[in-house]
CSV table of C-alpha atoms and ligand atoms in Angstrom, one decimal:
chain,number,residue,atom,x,y,z
A,222,MET,CA,0.0,-0.1,-0.1
A,223,LYS,CA,1.4,3.4,-0.9
A,224,TRP,CA,0.8,6.4,1.5
A,225,GLY,CA,0.8,10.2,0.6
A,226,ALA,CA,3.5,10.9,3.0
A,227,ALA,CA,6.1,9.0,1.0
A,228,ALA,CA,7.5,12.5,-0.1
A,229,LEU,CA,7.9,13.5,3.5
A,230,LEU,CA,9.7,10.1,4.6
A,231,SER,CA,12.0,9.7,1.6
A,232,GLY,CA,14.1,12.9,2.5
A,233,ASN,CA,12.5,15.0,-0.1
A,234,LYS,CA,12.3,18.5,1.5
A,235,THR,CA,8.7,19.1,0.6
A,236,VAL,CA,6.6,20.1,3.6
A,237,PRO,CA,2.8,20.0,2.9
A,238,PHE,CA,0.7,22.1,4.9
A,239,PHE,CA,-1.1,18.9,6.4
A,240,SER,CA,-0.4,15.2,6.3
A,241,GLN,CA,-1.6,12.4,8.6
A,242,SER,CA,-0.7,9.8,6.1
A,243,ALA,CA,2.0,8.3,8.7
A,244,THR,CA,-0.3,8.3,11.4
A,245,PHE,CA,-2.9,6.5,9.5
A,246,ALA,CA,-0.3,4.0,8.3
A,247,GLU,CA,0.9,3.2,11.9
A,248,LEU,CA,-3.0,3.0,13.1
A,249,TRP,CA,-4.0,0.9,10.1
A,250,PRO,CA,-4.4,-2.3,11.8
A,251,ASP,CA,-6.3,-0.8,14.8
A,252,ILE,CA,-8.7,1.0,12.4
A,253,CYS,CA,-9.3,-2.1,10.3
A,254,GLN,CA,-10.1,-3.9,13.4
A,255,GLN,CA,-12.6,-1.2,14.3
A,256,VAL,CA,-14.1,-1.1,11.0
A,257,ASP,CA,-14.4,-4.7,10.8
A,258,ASP,CA,-16.6,-4.7,13.8
A,259,VAL,CA,-18.9,-2.2,12.1
A,260,ILE,CA,-19.1,-4.5,9.2
A,261,ARG,CA,-19.6,-7.6,11.2
A,262,VAL,CA,-22.5,-6.1,13.2
A,263,GLY,CA,-23.8,-4.3,10.0
A,264,LYS,CA,-25.3,-1.1,11.3
A,265,TYR,CA,-23.4,1.8,9.4
A,266,SER,CA,-25.4,5.0,10.9
A,267,HIS,CA,-25.8,5.7,14.4
A,268,GLY,CA,-24.9,2.1,15.3
A,269,HIS,CA,-23.0,0.8,18.2
A,270,LYS,CA,-19.6,2.2,17.2
A,271,VAL,CA,-21.0,5.6,17.5
A,272,ALA,CA,-22.1,4.7,20.9
A,273,GLU,CA,-18.9,3.4,21.7
A,274,PHE,CA,-17.1,6.5,20.3
A,275,GLU,CA,-19.5,8.7,22.4
A,276,GLN,CA,-18.7,7.0,25.4
A,277,ALA,CA,-15.0,7.2,24.6
A,278,LEU,CA,-15.3,10.9,24.1
A,279,ALA,CA,-17.3,11.4,27.3
A,280,ASP,CA,-14.5,9.5,29.3
A,281,TYR,CA,-11.9,11.8,27.6
A,282,THR,CA,-13.7,15.2,28.3
A,283,GLY,CA,-15.8,14.6,31.3
A,284,ALA,CA,-18.9,15.4,29.4
A,285,THR,CA,-22.0,14.0,31.0
A,286,HIS,CA,-23.5,13.7,27.3
A,287,VAL,CA,-21.9,13.6,24.0
A,288,VAL,CA,-23.9,13.7,20.8
A,289,ALA,CA,-21.9,12.5,17.7
A,290,VAL,CA,-22.8,14.2,14.5
A,291,ASN,CA,-21.4,14.6,11.0
A,292,SER,CA,-19.7,18.0,11.4
A,293,GLY,CA,-18.7,20.7,13.8
A,294,THR,CA,-20.8,23.2,11.8
A,295,ASP,CA,-24.0,20.9,12.4
A,296,ALA,CA,-23.1,20.6,16.0
A,297,LEU,CA,-23.2,24.2,16.3
A,298,VAL,CA,-26.7,24.6,14.9
A,299,LEU,CA,-27.9,21.7,16.8
A,300,ALA,CA,-26.4,23.3,20.1
A,301,LEU,CA,-28.1,26.7,19.4
A,302,ARG,CA,-31.4,25.1,18.5
A,303,ALA,CA,-31.3,22.7,21.3
A,304,ALA,CA,-30.4,25.4,23.9
A,305,GLY,CA,-33.5,27.1,23.0
A,306,LEU,CA,-32.5,29.9,20.1
A,307,ALA,CA,-35.8,31.5,19.1
A,308,PRO,CA,-36.2,32.9,15.5
A,309,GLY,CA,-34.4,36.3,15.3
A,310,ASP,CA,-32.5,35.8,18.5
A,311,GLU,CA,-29.2,37.7,18.6
A,312,VAL,CA,-26.0,35.8,19.0
A,313,ILE,CA,-22.9,37.7,19.7
A,314,VAL,CA,-20.0,35.9,17.7
A,315,PRO,CA,-16.4,37.0,17.0
A,316,ALA,CA,-15.5,39.0,13.6
A,317,PHE,CA,-12.6,36.8,13.2
A,318,SER,CA,-13.2,33.1,12.9
A,319,PHE,CA,-14.1,30.3,10.7
A,320,VAL,CA,-17.2,31.2,8.7
A,321,ALA,CA,-19.3,28.5,10.4
A,322,SER,CA,-19.0,30.4,13.8
A,323,ALA,CA,-21.4,32.8,12.3
A,324,SER,CA,-23.4,30.9,9.4
A,325,SER,CA,-24.3,28.4,12.0
A,326,VAL,CA,-26.4,31.1,13.7
A,327,VAL,CA,-28.3,32.0,10.6
A,328,LEU,CA,-29.0,28.3,9.8
A,329,ALA,CA,-30.3,28.0,13.4
A,330,GLY,CA,-32.7,30.7,12.8
A,331,GLY,CA,-30.9,33.6,14.5
A,332,ARG,CA,-29.1,36.6,13.8
A,333,PRO,CA,-25.2,36.8,14.4
A,334,VAL,CA,-24.0,40.1,15.8
A,335,PHE,CA,-20.3,40.6,15.3
A,336,ALA,CA,-17.8,41.9,17.9
A,337,ASP,CA,-14.1,42.5,17.8
A,338,ILE,CA,-11.4,40.1,19.2
A,339,GLU,CA,-8.4,40.4,21.7
A,340,PRO,CA,-5.2,40.8,19.7
A,341,ASP,CA,-3.2,38.3,21.4
A,342,THR,CA,-5.4,35.3,21.6
A,343,TYR,CA,-7.8,36.1,18.7
A,344,GLY,CA,-10.7,35.2,21.1
A,345,LEU,CA,-13.9,37.4,21.4
A,346,ASP,CA,-13.0,40.4,23.4
A,347,PRO,CA,-15.4,40.3,26.4
A,348,ALA,CA,-15.6,44.2,26.7
A,349,ALA,CA,-16.4,44.5,22.7
A,350,ALA,CA,-19.1,41.8,23.2
A,351,ALA,CA,-20.5,43.9,26.1
A,352,ASP,CA,-20.8,46.8,23.7
A,353,ALA,CA,-22.7,44.4,21.2
A,354,VAL,CA,-25.5,43.6,23.8
A,355,THR,CA,-29.1,44.6,22.9
A,356,SER,CA,-32.3,43.8,24.3
A,357,THR,CA,-33.0,41.1,22.0
A,358,SER,CA,-29.3,39.4,22.6
A,359,GLY,CA,-29.9,35.7,23.7
A,360,PHE,CA,-26.6,34.1,23.0
A,361,VAL,CA,-22.7,34.7,23.2
A,362,MET,CA,-20.8,32.2,21.1
A,363,PRO,CA,-17.0,32.5,21.5
A,364,ALA,CA,-14.7,30.6,19.4
A,365,HIS,CA,-11.3,29.2,20.8
A,366,LEU,CA,-8.9,29.6,17.9
A,367,PHE,CA,-5.4,28.1,17.1
A,368,CYS,CA,-3.9,27.2,20.5
A,369,GLN,CA,-5.9,28.6,23.2
A,370,LEU,CA,-9.4,29.4,24.9
A,371,ALA,CA,-11.1,32.5,24.7
A,372,ASP,CA,-11.4,34.6,27.7
A,373,LEU,CA,-14.3,32.4,29.4
A,374,GLY,CA,-14.0,34.2,32.7
A,375,GLY,CA,-14.8,37.7,31.2
A,376,ILE,CA,-17.5,35.9,28.8
A,377,GLY,CA,-19.1,34.3,31.4
A,378,ALA,CA,-19.4,37.3,33.8
A,379,LEU,CA,-20.9,39.1,30.6
A,380,ALA,CA,-23.4,36.4,30.1
A,381,ARG,CA,-24.3,36.3,33.8
A,382,ARG,CA,-24.9,40.2,33.8
A,383,HIS,CA,-27.1,40.0,30.7
A,384,GLY,CA,-28.8,36.6,31.2
A,385,LEU,CA,-27.3,35.3,28.0
A,386,THR,CA,-26.6,31.6,27.1
A,387,VAL,CA,-22.9,30.7,26.3
A,388,ILE,CA,-22.4,28.2,23.6
A,389,GLU,CA,-18.6,27.6,22.8
A,390,ASP,CA,-17.3,27.1,19.3
A,391,SER,CA,-14.8,24.7,20.7
A,392,ALA,CA,-14.4,23.1,17.3
A,393,GLU,CA,-10.5,23.7,17.4
A,394,ALA,CA,-10.2,23.0,21.1
A,395,ILE,CA,-10.1,19.4,21.9
A,396,GLY,CA,-7.8,18.7,24.8
A,397,MET,CA,-8.0,22.4,26.0
A,398,ARG,CA,-9.1,23.0,29.6
A,399,TRP,CA,-10.3,26.0,31.6
A,400,ASP,CA,-9.7,25.5,35.2
A,401,GLY,CA,-9.9,21.6,34.6
A,402,THR,CA,-12.9,21.6,32.7
A,403,HIS,CA,-12.7,20.7,29.0
A,404,ALA,CA,-13.6,23.2,26.3
A,405,GLY,CA,-17.2,23.2,25.4
A,406,LEU,CA,-18.3,22.3,29.0
A,407,VAL,CA,-17.8,25.8,30.5
A,408,GLY,CA,-20.8,27.0,28.6
A,409,ARG,CA,-24.4,25.4,28.3
A,410,ALA,CA,-23.0,23.2,25.2
A,411,GLY,CA,-19.9,23.3,23.1
A,412,VAL,CA,-18.9,21.3,19.9
A,413,LEU,CA,-15.9,19.5,18.4
A,414,SER,CA,-14.9,19.1,14.9
A,415,PHE,CA,-13.1,16.1,13.6
A,416,PHE,CA,-12.6,17.3,10.1
A,417,PRO,CA,-9.5,15.7,9.0
A,418,SER,CA,-7.0,18.5,9.7
A,419,LYS,CA,-8.3,19.1,13.3
A,420,THR,CA,-6.4,18.0,16.1
A,421,LEU,CA,-8.4,14.7,16.4
A,422,GLY,CA,-9.1,14.2,12.4
A,423,ALA,CA,-11.3,11.6,11.0
A,424,LEU,CA,-11.1,10.2,7.5
A,425,GLY,CA,-13.8,12.4,6.5
A,426,ASP,CA,-16.1,14.9,8.1
A,427,ALA,CA,-17.5,14.4,11.7
A,428,GLY,CA,-18.2,16.5,14.9
A,429,ALA,CA,-19.7,16.3,18.3
A,430,LEU,CA,-21.7,18.4,20.6
A,431,LEU,CA,-20.8,18.2,24.5
A,432,THR,CA,-22.8,19.2,27.3
A,433,HIS,CA,-23.9,18.5,30.9
A,434,ASP,CA,-27.4,19.5,30.2
A,435,ALA,CA,-29.6,16.5,29.7
A,436,ARG,CA,-32.3,18.5,28.0
A,437,VAL,CA,-29.9,20.2,25.5
A,438,ALA,CA,-28.5,16.8,24.9
A,439,GLU,CA,-31.6,15.1,24.4
A,440,THR,CA,-33.0,17.8,22.0
A,441,ALA,CA,-29.7,17.9,19.9
A,442,ALA,CA,-29.9,14.1,19.6
A,443,ALA,CA,-33.6,14.3,18.3
A,444,LEU,CA,-32.5,17.0,15.9
A,445,ARG,CA,-29.6,15.2,14.5
A,446,HIS,CA,-32.2,12.4,13.5
A,447,HIS,CA,-35.0,14.1,11.6
A,448,GLY,CA,-36.3,15.5,15.2
A,449,ARG,CA,-37.3,12.2,16.3
A,450,PHE,CA,-37.3,11.7,20.2
A,451,GLY,CA,-36.5,8.2,21.5
A,452,ALA,CA,-36.4,5.0,19.5
A,453,THR,CA,-32.8,5.3,17.7
A,454,LEU,CA,-30.8,7.3,20.4
A,455,ASN,CA,-27.8,5.6,21.8
A,456,ASN,CA,-28.0,7.3,25.2
A,457,PHE,CA,-31.7,8.2,25.3
A,458,PRO,CA,-33.5,4.7,24.5
A,459,GLY,CA,-37.1,5.1,24.1
A,460,ILE,CA,-40.0,3.5,21.8
A,461,SER,CA,-41.3,6.4,20.0
A,462,ASN,CA,-40.3,7.5,16.6
A,463,THR,CA,-42.7,10.3,16.5
A,464,THR,CA,-41.3,13.5,14.7
A,465,THR,CA,-41.5,16.2,17.2
A,466,LEU,CA,-39.2,18.9,15.7
A,467,SER,CA,-38.2,19.6,12.2
A,468,GLY,CA,-34.8,18.1,12.4
A,469,MET,CA,-31.9,17.5,10.2
A,470,ASN,CA,-30.0,14.6,9.3
A,471,SER,CA,-26.7,15.2,10.9
A,472,LYS,CA,-25.6,11.5,12.2
A,473,MET,CA,-22.3,10.4,12.6
A,474,ASP,CA,-21.7,7.4,10.5
A,475,ASP,CA,-20.0,4.3,12.0
A,476,ILE,CA,-17.2,4.1,9.9
A,477,GLN,CA,-15.8,7.6,10.9
A,478,ALA,CA,-16.7,6.5,14.6
A,479,ALA,CA,-14.6,3.5,14.1
A,480,VAL,CA,-11.6,5.7,13.0
A,481,LEU,CA,-12.1,7.9,15.8
A,482,VAL,CA,-12.1,5.2,18.5
A,483,ALA,CA,-8.8,4.1,16.9
A,484,LYS,CA,-7.2,7.6,16.8
A,485,LEU,CA,-8.4,8.8,20.2
A,486,THR,CA,-6.1,6.6,22.0
A,487,ARG,CA,-3.2,8.3,20.8
A,488,LEU,CA,-4.6,11.7,20.8
A,489,GLU,CA,-2.6,12.8,24.2
A,490,ALA,CA,0.6,11.5,22.5
A,491,ASP,CA,-0.3,13.7,19.6
A,492,ILE,CA,-0.9,16.8,21.6
A,493,LYS,CA,2.4,16.3,23.4
A,494,ARG,CA,4.1,16.0,19.9
A,495,ARG,CA,2.3,19.3,18.7
A,496,ALA,CA,3.6,21.2,21.9
A,497,LEU,CA,7.2,20.1,21.0
A,498,LEU,CA,6.9,21.0,17.5
A,499,ALA,CA,5.5,24.5,18.5
A,500,GLN,CA,8.3,24.9,20.9
A,501,ALA,CA,10.8,24.4,18.1
A,502,TYR,CA,9.0,26.8,15.9
A,503,ARG,CA,9.2,29.4,18.7
A,504,GLN,CA,12.9,29.0,19.2
A,505,ARG,CA,13.7,29.0,15.5
A,506,LEU,CA,11.6,31.9,14.6
A,507,ALA,CA,12.3,34.3,17.5
A,508,GLY,CA,14.2,37.4,16.3
A,509,ILE,CA,13.7,36.9,12.5
A,510,PRO,CA,12.7,40.4,11.0
A,511,GLY,CA,9.4,40.4,9.3
A,512,VAL,CA,8.0,37.8,11.8
A,513,LEU,CA,5.9,40.2,13.6
A,514,ARG,CA,4.2,38.0,16.3
A,515,LEU,CA,4.7,34.5,17.5
A,516,PRO,CA,1.6,32.8,19.3
A,517,THR,CA,1.1,34.5,22.9
A,518,VAL,CA,-0.6,32.0,25.1
A,519,VAL,CA,-1.8,34.5,27.6
A,520,ARG,CA,-2.1,33.6,31.5
A,521,ARG,CA,-5.8,33.8,32.8
A,522,ASP,CA,-7.1,34.0,36.3
A,523,VAL,CA,-7.6,30.3,36.4
A,524,PRO,CA,-5.2,27.5,35.1
A,525,THR,CA,-5.6,26.5,31.5
A,526,THR,CA,-4.5,23.7,29.4
A,527,ASP,CA,-3.5,25.0,25.9
A,528,VAL,CA,-3.2,22.8,22.7
A,529,PHE,CA,-1.5,23.7,19.5
A,530,TYR,CA,-3.9,22.9,16.7
A,531,VAL,CA,-2.1,25.3,14.4
A,532,PHE,CA,1.1,27.5,14.6
A,533,VAL,CA,-0.3,30.9,13.6
A,534,ILE,CA,2.1,33.8,13.2
A,535,GLU,CA,1.7,37.3,12.0
A,536,VAL,CA,4.2,38.5,9.2
A,537,GLU,CA,4.9,41.5,6.9
A,538,GLN,CA,4.7,40.9,3.1
A,539,ARG,CA,2.3,38.0,3.6
A,540,VAL,CA,1.5,37.4,0.0
A,541,GLU,CA,5.2,37.4,-1.1
A,542,LEU,CA,6.0,34.9,1.7
A,543,ILE,CA,3.3,32.5,0.9
A,544,GLU,CA,4.6,32.6,-2.7
A,545,TYR,CA,8.0,32.1,-1.8
A,546,LEU,CA,7.4,29.2,0.5
A,547,ALA,CA,5.2,27.5,-2.1
A,548,GLY,CA,8.4,27.6,-4.3
A,549,GLU,CA,10.0,25.9,-1.8
A,550,GLY,CA,7.5,23.2,-1.6
A,551,ILE,CA,6.3,24.6,1.8
A,552,GLY,CA,2.6,24.7,2.4
A,553,THR,CA,0.7,27.4,4.4
A,554,GLU,CA,-2.6,28.6,5.0
A,555,THR,CA,-4.3,31.7,6.0
A,556,TYR,CA,-6.9,31.3,8.7
A,557,TYR,CA,-8.8,33.4,8.1
A,558,PRO,CA,-8.2,36.0,5.2
A,559,VAL,CA,-11.7,37.7,5.3
A,560,PRO,CA,-13.4,39.1,8.5
A,561,LEU,CA,-16.8,37.7,9.1
A,562,HIS,CA,-18.7,40.9,9.0
A,563,LEU,CA,-17.2,41.5,5.4
A,564,GLN,CA,-18.1,38.1,4.1
A,565,PRO,CA,-20.5,38.5,1.3
A,566,CYS,CA,-23.0,35.9,2.8
A,567,PHE,CA,-23.5,38.5,5.6
A,568,ALA,CA,-23.7,41.6,3.4
A,569,GLY,CA,-27.3,41.9,4.5
A,570,LEU,CA,-26.0,42.9,8.0
A,571,GLY,CA,-24.8,46.2,6.6
A,572,HIS,CA,-21.2,46.1,7.8
A,573,ARG,CA,-18.3,48.1,6.4
A,574,PRO,CA,-14.5,47.9,6.7
A,575,GLY,CA,-12.9,49.4,9.6
A,576,GLN,CA,-15.7,48.5,12.2
A,577,PHE,CA,-13.6,45.7,13.9
A,578,PRO,CA,-10.0,46.7,13.4
A,579,VAL,CA,-8.3,44.0,15.4
A,580,ALA,CA,-10.0,41.3,13.5
A,581,GLU,CA,-9.4,43.1,10.2
A,582,ARG,CA,-5.6,43.3,11.1
A,583,ALA,CA,-5.6,39.5,12.1
A,584,CYS,CA,-7.0,38.9,8.7
A,585,ARG,CA,-4.2,40.8,7.0
A,586,HIS,CA,-1.2,39.5,8.9
A,587,THR,CA,-1.9,36.0,10.2
A,588,LEU,CA,-0.3,32.9,8.6
A,589,ALA,CA,-0.5,29.3,9.7
A,590,LEU,CA,2.4,27.1,9.3
A,591,PRO,CA,2.5,23.4,9.1
A,592,LEU,CA,1.9,21.8,12.4
A,593,TYR,CA,0.9,17.9,12.8
A,594,PRO,CA,2.2,14.8,14.4
A,595,ASP,CA,3.7,13.5,11.4
A,596,LEU,CA,5.9,16.7,10.7
A,597,GLY,CA,9.3,16.1,12.1
A,598,LEU,CA,11.7,18.6,13.8
A,599,ASP,CA,13.5,18.3,10.3
A,600,GLY,CA,10.2,19.8,8.8
A,601,VAL,CA,10.0,22.8,11.2
A,602,GLY,CA,13.6,23.4,10.6
A,603,ALA,CA,13.0,23.4,6.7
A,604,VAL,CA,10.1,25.9,7.0
A,605,CYS,CA,12.0,28.2,9.6
A,606,ASP,CA,15.0,28.2,7.3
A,607,ALA,CA,12.9,29.2,4.2
A,608,ILE,CA,11.2,32.1,6.2
A,609,ALA,CA,14.6,33.4,7.3
A,610,ARG,CA,15.9,33.2,4.0
A,611,PHE,CA,12.9,35.2,2.7
A,612,TYR,CA,13.4,38.1,5.2
A,613,THR,CA,17.4,38.1,5.6
A,614,GLY,CA,18.8,36.2,2.7
A,615,ARG,CA,20.1,33.5,5.1
A,616,ALA,CA,19.0,30.1,7.0
A,617,ALA,CA,17.7,30.6,10.5
B,995,PLP,C1,-13.5,23.5,11.8
B,995,PLP,C2,-14.3,24.7,12.5
B,995,PLP,C3,-15.7,24.6,12.4
B,995,PLP,C4,-16.5,23.7,11.6
B,995,PLP,O1,-16.3,22.5,11.8
B,995,PLP,P1,-16.6,21.4,10.5
B,995,PLP,O2,-16.2,20.1,11.2
B,995,PLP,O3,-15.6,21.6,9.3
B,995,PLP,O4,-17.9,21.7,10.0
B,995,PLP,C5,-16.4,25.7,13.2
B,995,PLP,N1,-15.6,26.5,14.0
B,995,PLP,C6,-14.3,26.6,13.8
B,995,PLP,C7,-13.7,27.5,14.8
B,995,PLP,C8,-13.7,25.7,13.3
B,995,PLP,O5,-12.3,25.7,13.2
């Protein structure tokens, strides 16, 4: 069998932005065993493997309820609806994030209201969010981006002051903890994405909702299955398949659950490896002119566990650097080049450039470098040398 990482392993200097071919090659016997189990039982959608993964994820995160679904995006829509979002309710979201942080609000029937971010963490700024509160605000939905949690202390205080429900877009935040509580469980509910490039990536799309709230879990579990309560739900067994709500078909399939059961066993090792690679980046990139900012992990009032999902720096001459690195066989990404308030899909909300300057600046300067367990220290070295050569004419 041939694996896509062959170029990486053969000494070729190409560094793709993302690859987990070596990880999958190593885990293949375990994955085959899990998939075999699915085929033997013969239930391929919300079957026993999904239930097994939900239990394993509940054990890992400490969530009372896990609702496994087909994507992080659908998990956000289900979380908002299950937590009681009424049509037209305002949801305060950051102006800098993946588009699903705001489009999920529209899909759930609400109205996204943007607020600016903190410059160092790229998380929703509680003071900016406070300015965005109106009499129809019902929810606040911070996103935890790149390597750390948004200020859940400040956002929690704001939510208590105004009676807002906190839903966490913790799609990128598996493994991160706020004062010992896993991301997504500080608010009413949160989500995880298992999109292939995420810290725990599947072999396709998948996601989950986490909550301690039994009603939210039960409603979300019904909404993922056409709005049917009972009958088919792993952790809410029942007898009825009456359709009570207009739901979706957002179920996780058992083949993805099989992959995730196998992969979850090495998540902590992967997270440690990511931290090591991030540390190497930090050392090699320090002091290179043109590199404006390295990731700043902010100390909060409570202990936090931070996890490097991606290594995002801020740079000068971003477009030229991206082209130079591409020429050297090094892949990069820009998360996120367009602030959410200026995305065409939200044009109807009537925003203009300059309204959220911190978010807009982040969109102009941030650059994500390759960071994944398969990337060796050699890979980090190759990326840093190329960046140094671009700005100074010499290797790092
Ligand atoms: C990845 C991501 C999502 C969406 O997850 P999918 O599984 O791709 O649907 C939502 N929000 C953020 C912040 C993300 O990074």
